[in-house]
Short mmCIF file of C-alpha atoms in Angstrom, two decimals:
data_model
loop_
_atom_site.label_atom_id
_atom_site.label_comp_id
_atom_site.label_asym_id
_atom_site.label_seq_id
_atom_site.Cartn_x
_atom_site.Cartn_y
_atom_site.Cartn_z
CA UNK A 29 25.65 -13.82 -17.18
CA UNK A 30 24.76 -14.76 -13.78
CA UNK A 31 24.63 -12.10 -11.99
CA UNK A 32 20.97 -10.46 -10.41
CA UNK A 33 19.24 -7.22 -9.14
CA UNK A 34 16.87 -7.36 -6.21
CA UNK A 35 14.43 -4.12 -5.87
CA UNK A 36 13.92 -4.18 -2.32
CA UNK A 37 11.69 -1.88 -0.44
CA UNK A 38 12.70 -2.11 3.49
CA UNK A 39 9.67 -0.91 4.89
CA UNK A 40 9.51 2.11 7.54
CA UNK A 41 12.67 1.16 9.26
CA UNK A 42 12.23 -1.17 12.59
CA UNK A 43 13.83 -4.56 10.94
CA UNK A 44 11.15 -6.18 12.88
CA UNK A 45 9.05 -4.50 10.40
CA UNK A 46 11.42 -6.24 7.06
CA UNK A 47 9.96 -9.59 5.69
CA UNK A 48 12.53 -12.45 5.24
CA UNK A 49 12.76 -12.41 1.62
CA UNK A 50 13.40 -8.62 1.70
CA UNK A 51 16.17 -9.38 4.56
CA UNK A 52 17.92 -12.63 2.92
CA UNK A 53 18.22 -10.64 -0.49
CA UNK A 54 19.98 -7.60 1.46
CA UNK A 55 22.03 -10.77 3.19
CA UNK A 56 22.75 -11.96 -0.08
CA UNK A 57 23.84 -9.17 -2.09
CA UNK A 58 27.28 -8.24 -3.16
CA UNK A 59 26.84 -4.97 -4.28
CA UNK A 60 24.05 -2.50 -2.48
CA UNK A 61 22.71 0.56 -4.38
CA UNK A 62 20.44 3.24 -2.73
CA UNK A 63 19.91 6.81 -1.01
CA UNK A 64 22.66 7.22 1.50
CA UNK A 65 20.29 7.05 4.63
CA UNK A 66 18.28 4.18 3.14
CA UNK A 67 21.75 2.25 3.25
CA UNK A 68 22.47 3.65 6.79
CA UNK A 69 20.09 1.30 7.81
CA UNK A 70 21.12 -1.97 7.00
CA UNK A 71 23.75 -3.65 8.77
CA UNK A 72 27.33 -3.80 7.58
CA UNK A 73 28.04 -6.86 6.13
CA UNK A 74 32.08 -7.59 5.46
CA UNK A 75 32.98 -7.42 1.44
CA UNK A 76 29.92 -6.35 0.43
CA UNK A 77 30.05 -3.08 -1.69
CA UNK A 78 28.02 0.14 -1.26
CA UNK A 79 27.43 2.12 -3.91
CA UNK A 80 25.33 5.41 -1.92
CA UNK A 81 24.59 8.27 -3.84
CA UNK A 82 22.54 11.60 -3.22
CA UNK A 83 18.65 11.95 -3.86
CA UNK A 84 17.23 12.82 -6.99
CA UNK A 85 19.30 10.68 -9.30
CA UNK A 86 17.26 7.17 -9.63
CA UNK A 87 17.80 6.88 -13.40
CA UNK A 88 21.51 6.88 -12.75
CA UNK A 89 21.54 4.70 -9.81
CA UNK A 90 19.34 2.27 -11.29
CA UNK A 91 21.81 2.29 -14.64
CA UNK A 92 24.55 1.54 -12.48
CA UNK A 93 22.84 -1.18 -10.78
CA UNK A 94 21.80 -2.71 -13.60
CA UNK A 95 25.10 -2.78 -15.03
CA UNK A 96 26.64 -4.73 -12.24
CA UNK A 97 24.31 -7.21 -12.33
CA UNK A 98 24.90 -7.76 -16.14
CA UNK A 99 28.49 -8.12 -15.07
CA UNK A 100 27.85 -10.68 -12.58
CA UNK A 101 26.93 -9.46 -9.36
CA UNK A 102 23.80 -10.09 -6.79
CA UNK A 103 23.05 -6.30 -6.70
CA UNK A 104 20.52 -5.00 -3.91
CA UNK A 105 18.92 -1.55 -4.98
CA UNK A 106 17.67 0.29 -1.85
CA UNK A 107 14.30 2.08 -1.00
CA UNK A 108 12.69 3.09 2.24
CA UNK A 109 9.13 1.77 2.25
CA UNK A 110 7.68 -0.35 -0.72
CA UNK A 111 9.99 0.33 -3.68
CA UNK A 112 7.24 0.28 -6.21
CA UNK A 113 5.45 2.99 -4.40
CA UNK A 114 7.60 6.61 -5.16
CA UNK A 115 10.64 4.59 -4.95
CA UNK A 116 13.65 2.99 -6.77
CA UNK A 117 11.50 0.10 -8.74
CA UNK A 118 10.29 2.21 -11.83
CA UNK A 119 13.53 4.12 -12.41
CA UNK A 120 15.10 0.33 -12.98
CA UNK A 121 12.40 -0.77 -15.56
CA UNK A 122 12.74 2.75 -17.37
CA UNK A 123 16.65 2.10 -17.36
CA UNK A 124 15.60 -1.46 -18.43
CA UNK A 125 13.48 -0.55 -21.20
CA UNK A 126 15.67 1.68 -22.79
CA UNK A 127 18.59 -0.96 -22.74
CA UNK A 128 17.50 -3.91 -24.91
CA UNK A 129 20.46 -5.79 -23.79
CA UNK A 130 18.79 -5.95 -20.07
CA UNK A 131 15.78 -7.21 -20.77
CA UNK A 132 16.84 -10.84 -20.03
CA UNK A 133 18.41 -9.94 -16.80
CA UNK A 134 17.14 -11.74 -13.73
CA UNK A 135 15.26 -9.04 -11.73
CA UNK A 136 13.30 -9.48 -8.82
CA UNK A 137 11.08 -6.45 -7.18
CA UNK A 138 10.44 -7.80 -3.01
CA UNK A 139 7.53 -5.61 -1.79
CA UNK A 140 7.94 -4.36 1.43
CA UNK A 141 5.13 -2.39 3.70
CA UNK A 142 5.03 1.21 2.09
CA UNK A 143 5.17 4.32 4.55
CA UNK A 144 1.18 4.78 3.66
CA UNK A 145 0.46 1.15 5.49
CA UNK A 146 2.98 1.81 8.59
CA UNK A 147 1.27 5.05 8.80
CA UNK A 148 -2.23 3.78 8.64
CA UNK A 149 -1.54 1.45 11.07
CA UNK A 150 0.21 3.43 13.67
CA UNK A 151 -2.79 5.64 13.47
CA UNK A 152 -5.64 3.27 13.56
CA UNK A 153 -7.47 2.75 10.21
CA UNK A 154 -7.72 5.61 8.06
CA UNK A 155 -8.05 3.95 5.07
CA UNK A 156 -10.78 2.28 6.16
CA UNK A 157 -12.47 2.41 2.27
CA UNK A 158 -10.99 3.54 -1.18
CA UNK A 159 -8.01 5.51 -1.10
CA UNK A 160 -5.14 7.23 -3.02
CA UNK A 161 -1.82 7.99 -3.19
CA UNK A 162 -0.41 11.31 -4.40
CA UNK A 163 2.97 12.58 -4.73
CA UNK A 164 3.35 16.00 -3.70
CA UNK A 165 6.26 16.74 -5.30
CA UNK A 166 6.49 19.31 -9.04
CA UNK A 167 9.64 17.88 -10.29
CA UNK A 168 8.43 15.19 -12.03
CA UNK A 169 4.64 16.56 -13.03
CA UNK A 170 3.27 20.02 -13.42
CA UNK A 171 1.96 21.53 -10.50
CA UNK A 172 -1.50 21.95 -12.06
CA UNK A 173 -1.75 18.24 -12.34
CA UNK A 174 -1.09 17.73 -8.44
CA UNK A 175 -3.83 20.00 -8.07
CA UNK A 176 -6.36 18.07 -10.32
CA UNK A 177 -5.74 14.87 -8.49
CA UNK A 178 -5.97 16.21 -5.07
CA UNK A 179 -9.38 17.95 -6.34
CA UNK A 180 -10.58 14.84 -8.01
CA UNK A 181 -9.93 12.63 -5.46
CA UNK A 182 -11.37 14.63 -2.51
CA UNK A 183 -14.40 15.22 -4.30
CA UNK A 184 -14.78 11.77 -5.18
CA UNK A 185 -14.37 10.68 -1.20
CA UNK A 186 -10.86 9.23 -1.45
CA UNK A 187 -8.89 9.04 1.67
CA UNK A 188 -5.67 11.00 0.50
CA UNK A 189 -2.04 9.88 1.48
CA UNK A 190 0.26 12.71 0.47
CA UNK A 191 4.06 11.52 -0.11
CA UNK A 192 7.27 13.69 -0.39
CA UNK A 193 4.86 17.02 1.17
CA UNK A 194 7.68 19.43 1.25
CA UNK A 195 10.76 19.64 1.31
CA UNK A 196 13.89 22.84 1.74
CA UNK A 197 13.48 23.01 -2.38
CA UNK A 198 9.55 22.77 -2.14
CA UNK A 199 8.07 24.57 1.00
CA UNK A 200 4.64 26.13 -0.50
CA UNK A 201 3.10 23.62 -1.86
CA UNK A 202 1.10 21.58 1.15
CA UNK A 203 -0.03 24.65 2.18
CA UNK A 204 -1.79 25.35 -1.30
CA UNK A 205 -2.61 21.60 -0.70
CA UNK A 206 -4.60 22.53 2.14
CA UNK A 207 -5.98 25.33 0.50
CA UNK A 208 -6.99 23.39 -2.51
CA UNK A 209 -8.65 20.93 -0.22
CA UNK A 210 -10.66 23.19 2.08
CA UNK A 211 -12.09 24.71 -0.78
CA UNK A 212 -14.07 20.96 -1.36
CA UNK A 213 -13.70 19.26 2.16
CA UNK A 214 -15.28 20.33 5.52
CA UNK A 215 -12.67 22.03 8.00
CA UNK A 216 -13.57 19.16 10.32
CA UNK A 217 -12.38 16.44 7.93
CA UNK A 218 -9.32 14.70 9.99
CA UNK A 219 -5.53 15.19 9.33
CA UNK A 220 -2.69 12.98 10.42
CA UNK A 221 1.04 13.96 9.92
CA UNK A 222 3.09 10.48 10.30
CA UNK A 223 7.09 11.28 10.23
CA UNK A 224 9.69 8.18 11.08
CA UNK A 225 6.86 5.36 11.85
CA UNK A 226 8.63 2.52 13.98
CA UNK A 227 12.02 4.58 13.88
CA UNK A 228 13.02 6.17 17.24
CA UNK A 229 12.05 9.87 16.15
CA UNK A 230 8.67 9.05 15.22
CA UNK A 231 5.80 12.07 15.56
CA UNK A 232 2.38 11.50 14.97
CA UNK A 233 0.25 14.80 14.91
CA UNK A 234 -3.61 14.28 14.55
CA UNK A 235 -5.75 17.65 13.70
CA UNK A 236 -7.88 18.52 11.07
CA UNK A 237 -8.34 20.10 8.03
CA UNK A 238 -9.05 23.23 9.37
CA UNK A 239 -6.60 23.55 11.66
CA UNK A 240 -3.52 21.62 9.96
CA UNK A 241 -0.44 23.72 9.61
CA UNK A 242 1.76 22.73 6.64
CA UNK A 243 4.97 23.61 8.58
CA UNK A 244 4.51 20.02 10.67
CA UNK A 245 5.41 18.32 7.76
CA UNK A 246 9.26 17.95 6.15
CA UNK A 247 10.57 15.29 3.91
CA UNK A 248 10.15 12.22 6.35
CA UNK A 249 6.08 13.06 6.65
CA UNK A 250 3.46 11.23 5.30
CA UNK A 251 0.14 13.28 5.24
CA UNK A 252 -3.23 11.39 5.58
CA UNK A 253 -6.17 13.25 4.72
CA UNK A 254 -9.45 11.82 5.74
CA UNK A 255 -12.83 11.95 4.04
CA UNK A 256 -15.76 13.77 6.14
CA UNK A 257 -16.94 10.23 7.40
CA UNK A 258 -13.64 9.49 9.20
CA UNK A 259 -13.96 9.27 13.03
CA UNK A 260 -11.67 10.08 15.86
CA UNK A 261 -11.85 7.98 18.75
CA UNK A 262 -10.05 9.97 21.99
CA UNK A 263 -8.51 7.33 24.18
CA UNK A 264 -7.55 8.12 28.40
CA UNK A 265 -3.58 7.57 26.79
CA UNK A 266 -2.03 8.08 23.47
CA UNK A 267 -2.81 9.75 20.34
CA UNK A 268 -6.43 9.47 19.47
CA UNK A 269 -7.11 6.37 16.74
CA UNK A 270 -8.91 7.49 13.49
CA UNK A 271 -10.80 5.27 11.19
CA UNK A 272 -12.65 5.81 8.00
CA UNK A 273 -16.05 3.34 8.53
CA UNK A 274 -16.17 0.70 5.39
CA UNK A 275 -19.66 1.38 5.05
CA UNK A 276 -20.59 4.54 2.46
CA UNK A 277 -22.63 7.45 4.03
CA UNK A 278 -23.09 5.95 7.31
CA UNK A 279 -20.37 6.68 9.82
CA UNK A 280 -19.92 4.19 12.57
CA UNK B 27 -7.33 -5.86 32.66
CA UNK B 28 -4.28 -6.98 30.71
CA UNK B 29 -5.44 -8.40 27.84
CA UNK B 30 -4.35 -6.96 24.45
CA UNK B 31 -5.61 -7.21 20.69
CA UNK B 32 -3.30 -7.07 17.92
CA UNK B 33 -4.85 -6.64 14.34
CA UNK B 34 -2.44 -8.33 12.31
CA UNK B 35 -2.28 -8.38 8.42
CA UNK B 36 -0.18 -11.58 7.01
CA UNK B 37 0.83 -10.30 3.89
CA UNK B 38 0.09 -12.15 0.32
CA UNK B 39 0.56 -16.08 1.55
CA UNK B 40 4.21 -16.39 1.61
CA UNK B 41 5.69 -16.64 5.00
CA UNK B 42 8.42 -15.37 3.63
CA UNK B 43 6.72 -12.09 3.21
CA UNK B 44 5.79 -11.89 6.98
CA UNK B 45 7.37 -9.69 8.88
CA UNK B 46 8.91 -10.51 12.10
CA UNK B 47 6.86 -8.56 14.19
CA UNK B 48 3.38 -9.96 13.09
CA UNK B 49 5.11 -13.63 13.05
CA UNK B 50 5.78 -12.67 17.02
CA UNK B 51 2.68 -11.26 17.46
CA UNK B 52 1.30 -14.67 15.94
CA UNK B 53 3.49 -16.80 18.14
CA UNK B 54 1.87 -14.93 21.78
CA UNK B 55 -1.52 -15.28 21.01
CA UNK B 56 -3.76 -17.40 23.29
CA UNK B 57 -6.52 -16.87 20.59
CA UNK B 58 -6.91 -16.31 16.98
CA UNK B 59 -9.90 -14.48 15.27
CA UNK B 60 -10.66 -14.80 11.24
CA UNK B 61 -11.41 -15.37 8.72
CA UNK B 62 -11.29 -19.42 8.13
CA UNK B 63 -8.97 -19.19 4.75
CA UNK B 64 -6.94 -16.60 6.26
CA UNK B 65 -6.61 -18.84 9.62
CA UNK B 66 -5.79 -22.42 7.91
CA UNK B 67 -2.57 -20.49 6.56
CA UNK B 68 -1.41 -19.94 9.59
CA UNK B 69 1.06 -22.69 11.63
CA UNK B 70 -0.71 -24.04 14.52
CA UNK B 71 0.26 -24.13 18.42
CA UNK B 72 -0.56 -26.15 20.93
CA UNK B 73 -3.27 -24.05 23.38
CA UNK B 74 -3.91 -21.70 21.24
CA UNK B 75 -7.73 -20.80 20.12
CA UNK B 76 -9.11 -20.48 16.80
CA UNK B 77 -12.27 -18.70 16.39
CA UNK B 78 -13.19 -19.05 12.40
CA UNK B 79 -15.54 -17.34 10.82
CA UNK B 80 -17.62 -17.22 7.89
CA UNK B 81 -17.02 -14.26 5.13
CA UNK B 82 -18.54 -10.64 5.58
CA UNK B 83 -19.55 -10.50 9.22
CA UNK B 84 -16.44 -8.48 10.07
CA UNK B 85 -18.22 -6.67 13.36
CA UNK B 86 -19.04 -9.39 15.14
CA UNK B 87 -16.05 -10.96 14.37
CA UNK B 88 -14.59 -7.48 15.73
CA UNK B 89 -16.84 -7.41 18.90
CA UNK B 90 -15.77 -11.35 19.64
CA UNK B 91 -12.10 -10.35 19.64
CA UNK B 92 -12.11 -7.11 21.59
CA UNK B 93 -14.50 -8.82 24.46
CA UNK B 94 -11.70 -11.75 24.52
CA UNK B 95 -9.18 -9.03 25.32
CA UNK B 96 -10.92 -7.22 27.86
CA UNK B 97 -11.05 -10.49 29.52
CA UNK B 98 -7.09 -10.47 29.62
CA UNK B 99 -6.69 -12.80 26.78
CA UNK B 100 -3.66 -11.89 24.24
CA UNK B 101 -5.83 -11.99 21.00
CA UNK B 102 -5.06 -11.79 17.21
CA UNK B 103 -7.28 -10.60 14.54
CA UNK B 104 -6.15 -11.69 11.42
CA UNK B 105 -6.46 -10.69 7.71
CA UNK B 106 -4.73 -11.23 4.44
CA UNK B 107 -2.26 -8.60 2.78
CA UNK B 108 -2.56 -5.57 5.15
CA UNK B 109 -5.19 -5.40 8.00
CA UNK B 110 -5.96 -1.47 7.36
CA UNK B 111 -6.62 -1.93 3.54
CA UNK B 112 -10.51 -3.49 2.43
CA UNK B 113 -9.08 -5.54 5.76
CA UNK B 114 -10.47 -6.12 9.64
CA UNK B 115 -8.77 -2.89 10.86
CA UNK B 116 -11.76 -0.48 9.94
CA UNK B 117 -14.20 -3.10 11.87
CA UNK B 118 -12.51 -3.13 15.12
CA UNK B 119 -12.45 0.75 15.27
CA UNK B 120 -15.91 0.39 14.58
CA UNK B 121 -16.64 -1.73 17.10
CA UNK B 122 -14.60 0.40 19.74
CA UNK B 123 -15.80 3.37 19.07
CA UNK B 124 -19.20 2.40 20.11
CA UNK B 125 -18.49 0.79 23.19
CA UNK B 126 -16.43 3.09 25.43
CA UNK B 127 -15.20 0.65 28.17
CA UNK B 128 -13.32 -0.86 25.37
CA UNK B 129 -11.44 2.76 24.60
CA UNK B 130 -9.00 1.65 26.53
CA UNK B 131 -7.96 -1.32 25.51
CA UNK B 132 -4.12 -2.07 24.13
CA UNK B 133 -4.80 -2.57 20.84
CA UNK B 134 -2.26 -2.34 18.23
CA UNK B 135 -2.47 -2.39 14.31
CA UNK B 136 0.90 -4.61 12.55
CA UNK B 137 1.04 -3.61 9.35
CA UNK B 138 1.50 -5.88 6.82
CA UNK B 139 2.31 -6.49 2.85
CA UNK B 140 -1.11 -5.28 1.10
CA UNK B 141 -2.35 -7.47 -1.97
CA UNK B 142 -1.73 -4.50 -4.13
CA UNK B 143 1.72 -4.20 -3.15
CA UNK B 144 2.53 -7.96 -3.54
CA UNK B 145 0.62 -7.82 -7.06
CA UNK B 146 2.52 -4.68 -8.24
CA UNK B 147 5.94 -6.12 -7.39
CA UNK B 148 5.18 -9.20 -8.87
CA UNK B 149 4.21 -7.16 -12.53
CA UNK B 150 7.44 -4.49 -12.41
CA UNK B 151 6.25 -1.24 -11.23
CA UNK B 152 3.09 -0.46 -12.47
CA UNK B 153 2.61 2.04 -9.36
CA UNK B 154 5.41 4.01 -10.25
CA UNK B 155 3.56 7.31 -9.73
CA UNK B 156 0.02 8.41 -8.43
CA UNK B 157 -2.81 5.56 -7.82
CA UNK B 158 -5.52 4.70 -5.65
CA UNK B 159 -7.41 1.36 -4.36
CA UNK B 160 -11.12 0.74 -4.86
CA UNK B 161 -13.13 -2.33 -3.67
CA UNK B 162 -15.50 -2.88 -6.45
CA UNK B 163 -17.92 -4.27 -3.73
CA UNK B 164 -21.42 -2.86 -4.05
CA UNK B 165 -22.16 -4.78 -0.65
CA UNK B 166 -20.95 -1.53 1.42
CA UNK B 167 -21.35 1.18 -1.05
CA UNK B 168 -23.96 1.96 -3.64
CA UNK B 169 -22.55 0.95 -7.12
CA UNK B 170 -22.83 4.63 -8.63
CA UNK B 171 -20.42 5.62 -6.36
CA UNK B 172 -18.20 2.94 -6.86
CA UNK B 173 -18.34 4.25 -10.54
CA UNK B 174 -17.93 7.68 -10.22
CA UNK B 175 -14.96 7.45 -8.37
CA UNK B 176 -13.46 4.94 -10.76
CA UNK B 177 -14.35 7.12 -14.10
CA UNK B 178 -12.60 10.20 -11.47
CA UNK B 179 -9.90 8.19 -10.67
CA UNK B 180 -8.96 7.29 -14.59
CA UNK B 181 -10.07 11.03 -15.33
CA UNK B 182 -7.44 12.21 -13.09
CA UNK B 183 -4.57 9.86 -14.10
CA UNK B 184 -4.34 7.56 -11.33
CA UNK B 185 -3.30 3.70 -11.85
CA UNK B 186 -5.75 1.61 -10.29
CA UNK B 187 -6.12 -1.10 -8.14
CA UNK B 188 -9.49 -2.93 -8.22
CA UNK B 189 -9.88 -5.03 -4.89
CA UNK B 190 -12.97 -7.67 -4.75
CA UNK B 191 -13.66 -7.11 -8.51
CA UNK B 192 -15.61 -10.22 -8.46
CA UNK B 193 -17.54 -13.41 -6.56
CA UNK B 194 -20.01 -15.83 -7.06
CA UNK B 195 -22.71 -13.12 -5.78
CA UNK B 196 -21.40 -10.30 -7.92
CA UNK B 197 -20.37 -11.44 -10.79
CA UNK B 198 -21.37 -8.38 -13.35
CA UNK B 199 -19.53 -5.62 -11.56
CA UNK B 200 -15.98 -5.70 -13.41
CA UNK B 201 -17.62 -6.10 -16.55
CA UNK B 202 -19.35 -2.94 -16.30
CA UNK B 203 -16.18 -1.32 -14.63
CA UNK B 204 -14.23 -2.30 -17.93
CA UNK B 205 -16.95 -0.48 -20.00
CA UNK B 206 -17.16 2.39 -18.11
CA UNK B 207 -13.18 2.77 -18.19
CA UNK B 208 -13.29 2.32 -21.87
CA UNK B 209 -14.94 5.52 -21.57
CA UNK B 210 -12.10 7.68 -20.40
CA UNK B 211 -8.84 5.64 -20.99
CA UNK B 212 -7.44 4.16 -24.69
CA UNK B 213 -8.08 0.73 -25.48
CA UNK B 214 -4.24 -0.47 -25.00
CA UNK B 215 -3.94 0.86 -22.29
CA UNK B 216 -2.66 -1.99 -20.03
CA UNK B 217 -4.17 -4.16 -17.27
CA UNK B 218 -2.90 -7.15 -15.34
CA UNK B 219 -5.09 -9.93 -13.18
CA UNK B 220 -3.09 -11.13 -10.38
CA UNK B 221 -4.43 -13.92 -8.03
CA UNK B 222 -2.74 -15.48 -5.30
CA UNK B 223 0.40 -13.81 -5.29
CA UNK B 224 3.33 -15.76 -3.83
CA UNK B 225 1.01 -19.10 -3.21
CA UNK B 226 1.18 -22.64 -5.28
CA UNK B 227 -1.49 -21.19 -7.37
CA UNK B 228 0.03 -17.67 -8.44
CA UNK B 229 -1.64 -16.53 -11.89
CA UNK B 230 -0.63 -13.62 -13.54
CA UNK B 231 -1.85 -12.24 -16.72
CA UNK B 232 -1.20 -9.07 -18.60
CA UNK B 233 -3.47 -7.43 -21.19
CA UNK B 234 -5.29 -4.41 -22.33
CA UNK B 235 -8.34 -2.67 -21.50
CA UNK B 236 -9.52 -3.60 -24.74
CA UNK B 237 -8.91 -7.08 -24.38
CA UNK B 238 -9.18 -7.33 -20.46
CA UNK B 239 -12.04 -10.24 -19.87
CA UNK B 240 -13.94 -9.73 -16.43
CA UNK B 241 -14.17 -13.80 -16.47
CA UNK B 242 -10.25 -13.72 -15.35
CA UNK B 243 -10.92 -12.68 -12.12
CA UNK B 244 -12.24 -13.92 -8.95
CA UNK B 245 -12.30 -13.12 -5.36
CA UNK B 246 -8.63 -14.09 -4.85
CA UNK B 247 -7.83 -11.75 -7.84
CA UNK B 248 -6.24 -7.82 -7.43
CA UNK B 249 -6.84 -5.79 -11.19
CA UNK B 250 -4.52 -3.36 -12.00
CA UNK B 251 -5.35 -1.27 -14.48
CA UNK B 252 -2.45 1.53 -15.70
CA UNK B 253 -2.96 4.75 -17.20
CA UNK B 254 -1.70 5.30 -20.61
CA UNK B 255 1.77 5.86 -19.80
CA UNK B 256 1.97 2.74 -18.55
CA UNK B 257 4.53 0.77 -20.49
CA UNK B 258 5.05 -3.02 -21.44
CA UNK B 259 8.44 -4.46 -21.68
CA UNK B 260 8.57 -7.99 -23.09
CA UNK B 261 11.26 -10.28 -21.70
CA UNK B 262 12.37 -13.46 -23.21
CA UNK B 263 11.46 -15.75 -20.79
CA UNK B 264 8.49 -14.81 -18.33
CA UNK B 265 5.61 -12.54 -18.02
CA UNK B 266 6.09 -9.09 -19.25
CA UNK B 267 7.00 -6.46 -16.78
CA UNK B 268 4.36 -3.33 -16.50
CA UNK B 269 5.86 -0.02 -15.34
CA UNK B 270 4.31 3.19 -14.87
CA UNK B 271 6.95 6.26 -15.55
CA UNK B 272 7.49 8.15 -12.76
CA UNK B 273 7.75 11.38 -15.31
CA UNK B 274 4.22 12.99 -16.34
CA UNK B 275 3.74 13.34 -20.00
CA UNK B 276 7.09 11.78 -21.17
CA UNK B 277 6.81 7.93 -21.10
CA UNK B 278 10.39 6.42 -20.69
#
């Protein structure tokens, strides 16, 4: 068998934002497997097959995948972002792990720059110190456990990036979030919402704890919670930068 | 004034893993600001500055780059992985913020493939659900902190990314990290070393908690350690692959 899967995370969006590796791989692929509007974005390429299915069924989409590369093909699977980071990269190693038969196959995982770094950036540097990464979303872990993290993690003095925050299926639970949050961070603790970063319908909204209304944020949102020691710097144009100092305890 | 700054991280090594837009960004600059390493990896051009500089004096480093701007020069700061993560992001906000004329300034942050990123790709997709990033530097923070949040962090369920875990001047700190994680988290659960990802001198290697010896690592070298979901597969030729299930409570 000579076929091979390449996990390929393709960043925010802007190519000019896609490494080469990621971008040859895509080049190079017969077959292309991903979310329908993660493959929207990658230029046609003639005889190359796409395989686009709805959200919410990775397991399948990585089995599929996984079984054209065993047949031979260079198969692409799709993410937005980093794939490793709530995307396609550990439904293909659970698929792979439970299918002895694949564990020879040649798989390669390309990183790519996750929606928490293009966020980040377009906002200054937020996660100036530690940070974490939390998945808002129930379906895969009890809500009680979302809530622990968020808890632990504030209280601890984590800078908090929140992925998937709501969604039409799940529209309470930022707003309990927030609530969960205020109870152990000050009101004036900054808030970013980050939607489409380098796409043309990006929308940055900086506010703050306080003040942050869950209804800014749908699927496409990344929500960056500060820790009391991040700053906002106002600037004469553009949204205002924030940064979280490096140094503990002594802002700026 | 027309200079401009861009802040520019240049992902794990691999120019392959650059992205376009900080390989541009690169190309325009009349002057480059760094860290030596980070600068010597970079192609030169003819007329452009270099301005090396010695480890851990990010804010002058900072202030040197933002006054070369205001003076209309086109300058890049440059760091490994991703600028805004244990990066020189977090020091030039620094520096702006207390010098107002420089509020300004065009300054823009190009995001870039983050050490922890690279590593995880590299291992399978030990990520695969909630995690965080610590530096394990004591240099900016006091070390109980640095504890507490990592003995919070395994508490909580997180997979975690140690950044600086060790250097010639610190060379106790992931020892007692290990011990203290010992604490919370079973023995088997697993943990990777991963230095110079993408480079001549990649080294990977994949153990337990248990087993994990601090000696592995150096200042080139990201730790992941997983939670105890996180799940080995063993391939026939290679490394093993690490994956964290994306499914709480149900490995695989």
């Amino acid at each position: 068998m000579s076929g091979r899967l390449a996990v390929i995370g393709t960043g925010p969006g802007d190519p000019d934002l896609l490494a080469p590796r990621a971008a040859a791989a895509l080049a190079d692929a017969t077959d292309l497997v991903g979310y329908g509007p993660y493959l929207d974005r990658i230029a046609a390429r003639e005889g190359q097959a796409r395989h686009a299915s709805d959200n919410r069924v990775e397991l399948g989409r990585a089995r599929l995948a996984l079984g054209l590369a065993a047949d031979g093909r260079r198969v692409a699977v799709v993410s937005g972002g980093d794939s490793g980071v709530f995307g396609m990269a550990a439904a293909v190693f659970e698929a792979i792990e439970a299918h002895p038969p694949w564990h020879g196959l040649d798989v390669e995982v390309i990183p790519g720059i996750s929606a928490l770094l293009a966020a980040a950036a377009r906002l200054g540097a937020p996660l100036g110190h530690d940070f974490c990464a939390i998945s808002l979303s129930d379906n895969l872990k009890p809500w009680p456990v979302v809530l622990a993290r968020l808890v632990a993690a504030a209280s601890a003095g984590f800078v908090i990036a929140l992925y998937n925050p709501a969604s039409r299926a799940r529209p309470w639970q930022l707003g309990a979030a927030f609530e969960a949050l205020r109870g152990v961070l000050s009101g004036s603790t900054p808030v970013a919402f980050a939607a489409a970063i380098s796409r043309a319908d990006e929308r940055v909204v900086v506010t703050t704890l306080e003040a942050a209304d869950a209804g800014e944020a749908d699927m496409r949102t990344l929500v960056l919670i500060g820790t009391e020691a991040t700053r906002r710097i106002d600037r004469p144009h553009g949204a205002p930068w924030l940064y979280t100092p490096r140094q503990h305890g002594s802002p700026a």
